[in-house]
């Protein structure tokens, strides 16, 4: 995908997200993904964690300690390639539609848990001098097509906020 930023630079972006992936999954493939797309003016945008906060049969999918360790690993891998790293925080969900999720009665998301995981991301970014973008309060339930995933309006809201930060990083 390409877009032109406010300074008339054409930016090439790659969405490397895979539905259902966790930070654990991303650790296993991030270095390979980055190395194939490496450039001198690279900015890495990370966004992982909501699936880590998932409850499976009312039990934590991953502990907060495991999650924190993974966020640090992801950031350290990204730092090998650039000092321009943006970590996009987690969005809230519509709990009425996510406890359980429509596509799997064994899986659920809770906003209190998501907020806890989002604080871990923010803390790691602060300690590791990485730009963090809080988006937790950005989307409303109407911006989520299934209570979890952003719809077109939700994606546009996210893009608008991310674009502001990226424009500052490009300067």
Tab-separated table of C-alpha atoms in Angstrom:
chain	number	residue	atom	x	y	z
A	1	UNK	CA	0.000	0.000	0.000
A	2	UNK	CA	1.115	3.545	-0.660
A	3	UNK	CA	-0.005	6.868	0.718
A	4	UNK	CA	1.334	10.415	0.510
A	5	UNK	CA	2.039	12.070	3.817
A	6	UNK	CA	1.586	15.747	4.654
A	7	UNK	CA	5.081	16.570	3.364
A	8	UNK	CA	4.294	15.011	-0.049
A	9	UNK	CA	6.476	11.960	0.577
A	10	UNK	CA	5.171	8.716	-0.842
A	11	UNK	CA	5.220	6.075	1.846
A	12	UNK	CA	5.184	2.355	1.170
A	13	UNK	CA	3.495	0.316	3.876
A	14	UNK	CA	3.194	-3.397	4.461
A	15	UNK	CA	0.462	-4.847	6.640
A	16	UNK	CA	1.983	-8.050	7.969
A	17	UNK	CA	-0.760	-8.838	10.441
A	18	UNK	CA	-2.154	-12.343	10.521
A	19	UNK	CA	-5.582	-12.841	12.111
A	20	UNK	CA	-5.399	-14.622	15.436
A	21	UNK	CA	-1.665	-14.056	15.886
A	22	UNK	CA	-0.239	-13.269	19.301
A	23	UNK	CA	3.021	-11.626	20.289
A	24	UNK	CA	4.431	-15.162	20.505
A	25	UNK	CA	3.550	-15.780	16.859
A	26	UNK	CA	5.017	-12.444	15.789
A	27	UNK	CA	8.318	-13.128	17.552
A	28	UNK	CA	8.715	-16.245	15.428
A	29	UNK	CA	8.416	-14.352	12.151
A	30	UNK	CA	9.242	-10.677	12.710
A	31	UNK	CA	12.947	-10.863	11.911
A	32	UNK	CA	12.304	-12.656	8.633
A	33	UNK	CA	9.545	-10.183	7.712
A	34	UNK	CA	11.717	-7.157	8.474
A	35	UNK	CA	14.823	-8.457	6.709
A	36	UNK	CA	12.935	-8.901	3.419
A	37	UNK	CA	11.687	-5.309	3.529
A	38	UNK	CA	14.694	-3.572	5.034
A	39	UNK	CA	15.488	0.000	3.952
A	40	UNK	CA	17.559	2.907	5.241
A	41	UNK	CA	14.504	5.019	6.080
A	42	UNK	CA	12.441	2.235	7.592
A	43	UNK	CA	9.856	2.868	10.286
A	44	UNK	CA	8.492	-0.183	12.050
A	45	UNK	CA	4.942	-0.061	13.349
A	46	UNK	CA	4.130	-2.777	15.857
A	47	UNK	CA	0.616	-3.659	16.924
A	48	UNK	CA	0.218	-6.897	18.829
A	49	UNK	CA	-1.280	-7.920	22.113
A	50	UNK	CA	-5.039	-8.077	22.044
A	51	UNK	CA	-5.001	-11.807	21.254
A	52	UNK	CA	-2.539	-12.333	24.100
A	53	UNK	CA	-5.144	-10.858	26.469
A	54	UNK	CA	-7.751	-13.358	25.333
A	55	UNK	CA	-9.488	-15.691	27.745
A	56	UNK	CA	-9.839	-19.305	26.617
A	57	UNK	CA	-12.479	-21.166	28.594
A	58	UNK	CA	-12.239	-18.360	31.202
A	59	UNK	CA	-8.478	-18.891	31.652
A	60	UNK	CA	-5.753	-16.415	30.633
A	61	UNK	CA	-4.273	-17.361	27.284
A	62	UNK	CA	-0.891	-15.941	28.366
A	63	UNK	CA	0.301	-14.496	31.634
A	64	UNK	CA	1.101	-10.821	31.931
A	65	UNK	CA	4.744	-11.775	32.651
A	66	UNK	CA	4.997	-13.806	29.438
A	67	UNK	CA	3.408	-10.949	27.534
A	68	UNK	CA	5.793	-8.344	28.932
A	69	UNK	CA	8.761	-10.521	28.023
A	70	UNK	CA	7.457	-10.843	24.470
A	71	UNK	CA	6.887	-7.117	24.038
A	72	UNK	CA	10.482	-6.479	25.107
A	73	UNK	CA	11.694	-9.136	22.644
A	74	UNK	CA	9.687	-7.608	19.786
A	75	UNK	CA	11.019	-4.134	20.488
A	76	UNK	CA	14.604	-5.393	20.760
A	77	UNK	CA	14.321	-7.185	17.416
A	78	UNK	CA	12.904	-4.068	15.769
A	79	UNK	CA	15.700	-1.940	17.272
A	80	UNK	CA	18.255	-4.024	15.351
A	81	UNK	CA	16.857	-2.507	12.149
A	82	UNK	CA	15.835	1.053	13.051
A	83	UNK	CA	15.426	3.491	15.904
A	84	UNK	CA	12.127	4.655	14.387
A	85	UNK	CA	9.591	2.356	15.983
A	86	UNK	CA	5.956	3.031	16.726
A	87	UNK	CA	3.925	0.703	18.912
A	88	UNK	CA	0.174	1.119	18.425
A	89	UNK	CA	-1.672	0.253	21.611
A	90	UNK	CA	-4.711	-1.949	22.025
A	91	UNK	CA	-8.318	-1.070	21.269
A	92	UNK	CA	-11.237	-1.789	23.546
A	93	UNK	CA	-13.914	-4.286	22.553
A	94	UNK	CA	-17.686	-4.476	22.785
A	95	UNK	CA	-17.864	-6.967	25.651
A	96	UNK	CA	-21.495	-7.783	24.921
A	97	UNK	CA	-20.327	-9.209	21.607
A	98	UNK	CA	-16.954	-10.560	22.763
A	99	UNK	CA	-17.849	-12.654	25.778
A	100	UNK	CA	-17.736	-15.036	24.030
A	101	UNK	CA	-16.788	-14.004	20.504
A	102	UNK	CA	-19.212	-14.998	17.788
A	103	UNK	CA	-16.702	-17.193	15.983
A	104	UNK	CA	-15.590	-19.305	18.972
A	105	UNK	CA	-17.658	-19.852	22.124
A	106	UNK	CA	-14.491	-20.798	24.067
A	107	UNK	CA	-12.788	-17.407	23.544
A	108	UNK	CA	-13.582	-14.074	25.170
A	109	UNK	CA	-12.141	-10.595	25.599
A	110	UNK	CA	-12.540	-8.306	28.619
A	111	UNK	CA	-11.725	-4.610	28.520
A	112	UNK	CA	-10.174	-4.615	32.008
A	113	UNK	CA	-7.717	-7.289	30.882
A	114	UNK	CA	-7.023	-5.456	27.600
A	115	UNK	CA	-6.246	-2.275	29.561
A	116	UNK	CA	-3.775	-4.194	31.739
A	117	UNK	CA	-1.966	-5.543	28.696
A	118	UNK	CA	-2.012	-2.107	27.088
A	119	UNK	CA	-0.352	-0.615	30.190
A	120	UNK	CA	2.399	-3.222	29.851
A	121	UNK	CA	2.985	-2.110	26.258
A	122	UNK	CA	3.076	1.539	27.297
A	123	UNK	CA	5.489	0.820	30.172
A	124	UNK	CA	7.812	-1.206	27.928
A	125	UNK	CA	7.800	1.526	25.293
A	126	UNK	CA	8.609	4.194	27.881
A	127	UNK	CA	11.455	2.148	29.379
A	128	UNK	CA	12.848	1.244	25.955
A	129	UNK	CA	12.420	4.738	24.445
A	130	UNK	CA	9.884	3.694	21.810
A	131	UNK	CA	6.978	5.804	20.582
A	132	UNK	CA	3.674	4.506	21.929
A	133	UNK	CA	0.287	5.518	20.534
A	134	UNK	CA	-2.644	5.047	22.867
A	135	UNK	CA	-5.780	4.125	20.900
A	136	UNK	CA	-7.812	2.410	23.608
A	137	UNK	CA	-10.463	5.161	23.746
A	138	UNK	CA	-10.380	5.955	20.021
A	139	UNK	CA	-13.001	3.494	18.783
A	140	UNK	CA	-16.622	3.203	19.793
A	141	UNK	CA	-18.647	-0.011	19.634
A	142	UNK	CA	-20.132	1.191	16.353
A	143	UNK	CA	-16.585	1.164	14.887
A	144	UNK	CA	-16.249	-2.600	15.460
A	145	UNK	CA	-17.916	-4.878	12.936
A	146	UNK	CA	-18.028	-7.909	15.231
A	147	UNK	CA	-17.309	-6.319	18.581
A	148	UNK	CA	-13.577	-6.997	18.233
A	149	UNK	CA	-12.278	-6.040	14.793
A	150	UNK	CA	-12.485	-2.484	13.421
A	151	UNK	CA	-14.829	-1.852	10.527
A	152	UNK	CA	-14.033	0.635	7.738
A	153	UNK	CA	-14.761	3.635	9.961
A	154	UNK	CA	-12.685	2.148	12.777
A	155	UNK	CA	-9.740	1.528	10.463
A	156	UNK	CA	-9.992	5.086	9.146
A	157	UNK	CA	-9.903	6.490	12.694
A	158	UNK	CA	-6.833	4.365	13.476
A	159	UNK	CA	-5.122	5.387	10.225
A	160	UNK	CA	-5.717	9.074	10.923
A	161	UNK	CA	-4.050	8.840	14.352
A	162	UNK	CA	-1.178	6.663	13.151
A	163	UNK	CA	-0.550	8.999	10.211
A	164	UNK	CA	-0.085	11.966	12.564
A	165	UNK	CA	2.617	10.133	14.503
A	166	UNK	CA	4.324	8.773	11.381
A	167	UNK	CA	4.466	12.246	9.826
A	168	UNK	CA	6.356	13.457	12.908
A	169	UNK	CA	8.730	10.482	12.723
A	170	UNK	CA	9.542	11.167	9.059
A	171	UNK	CA	10.730	14.703	9.689
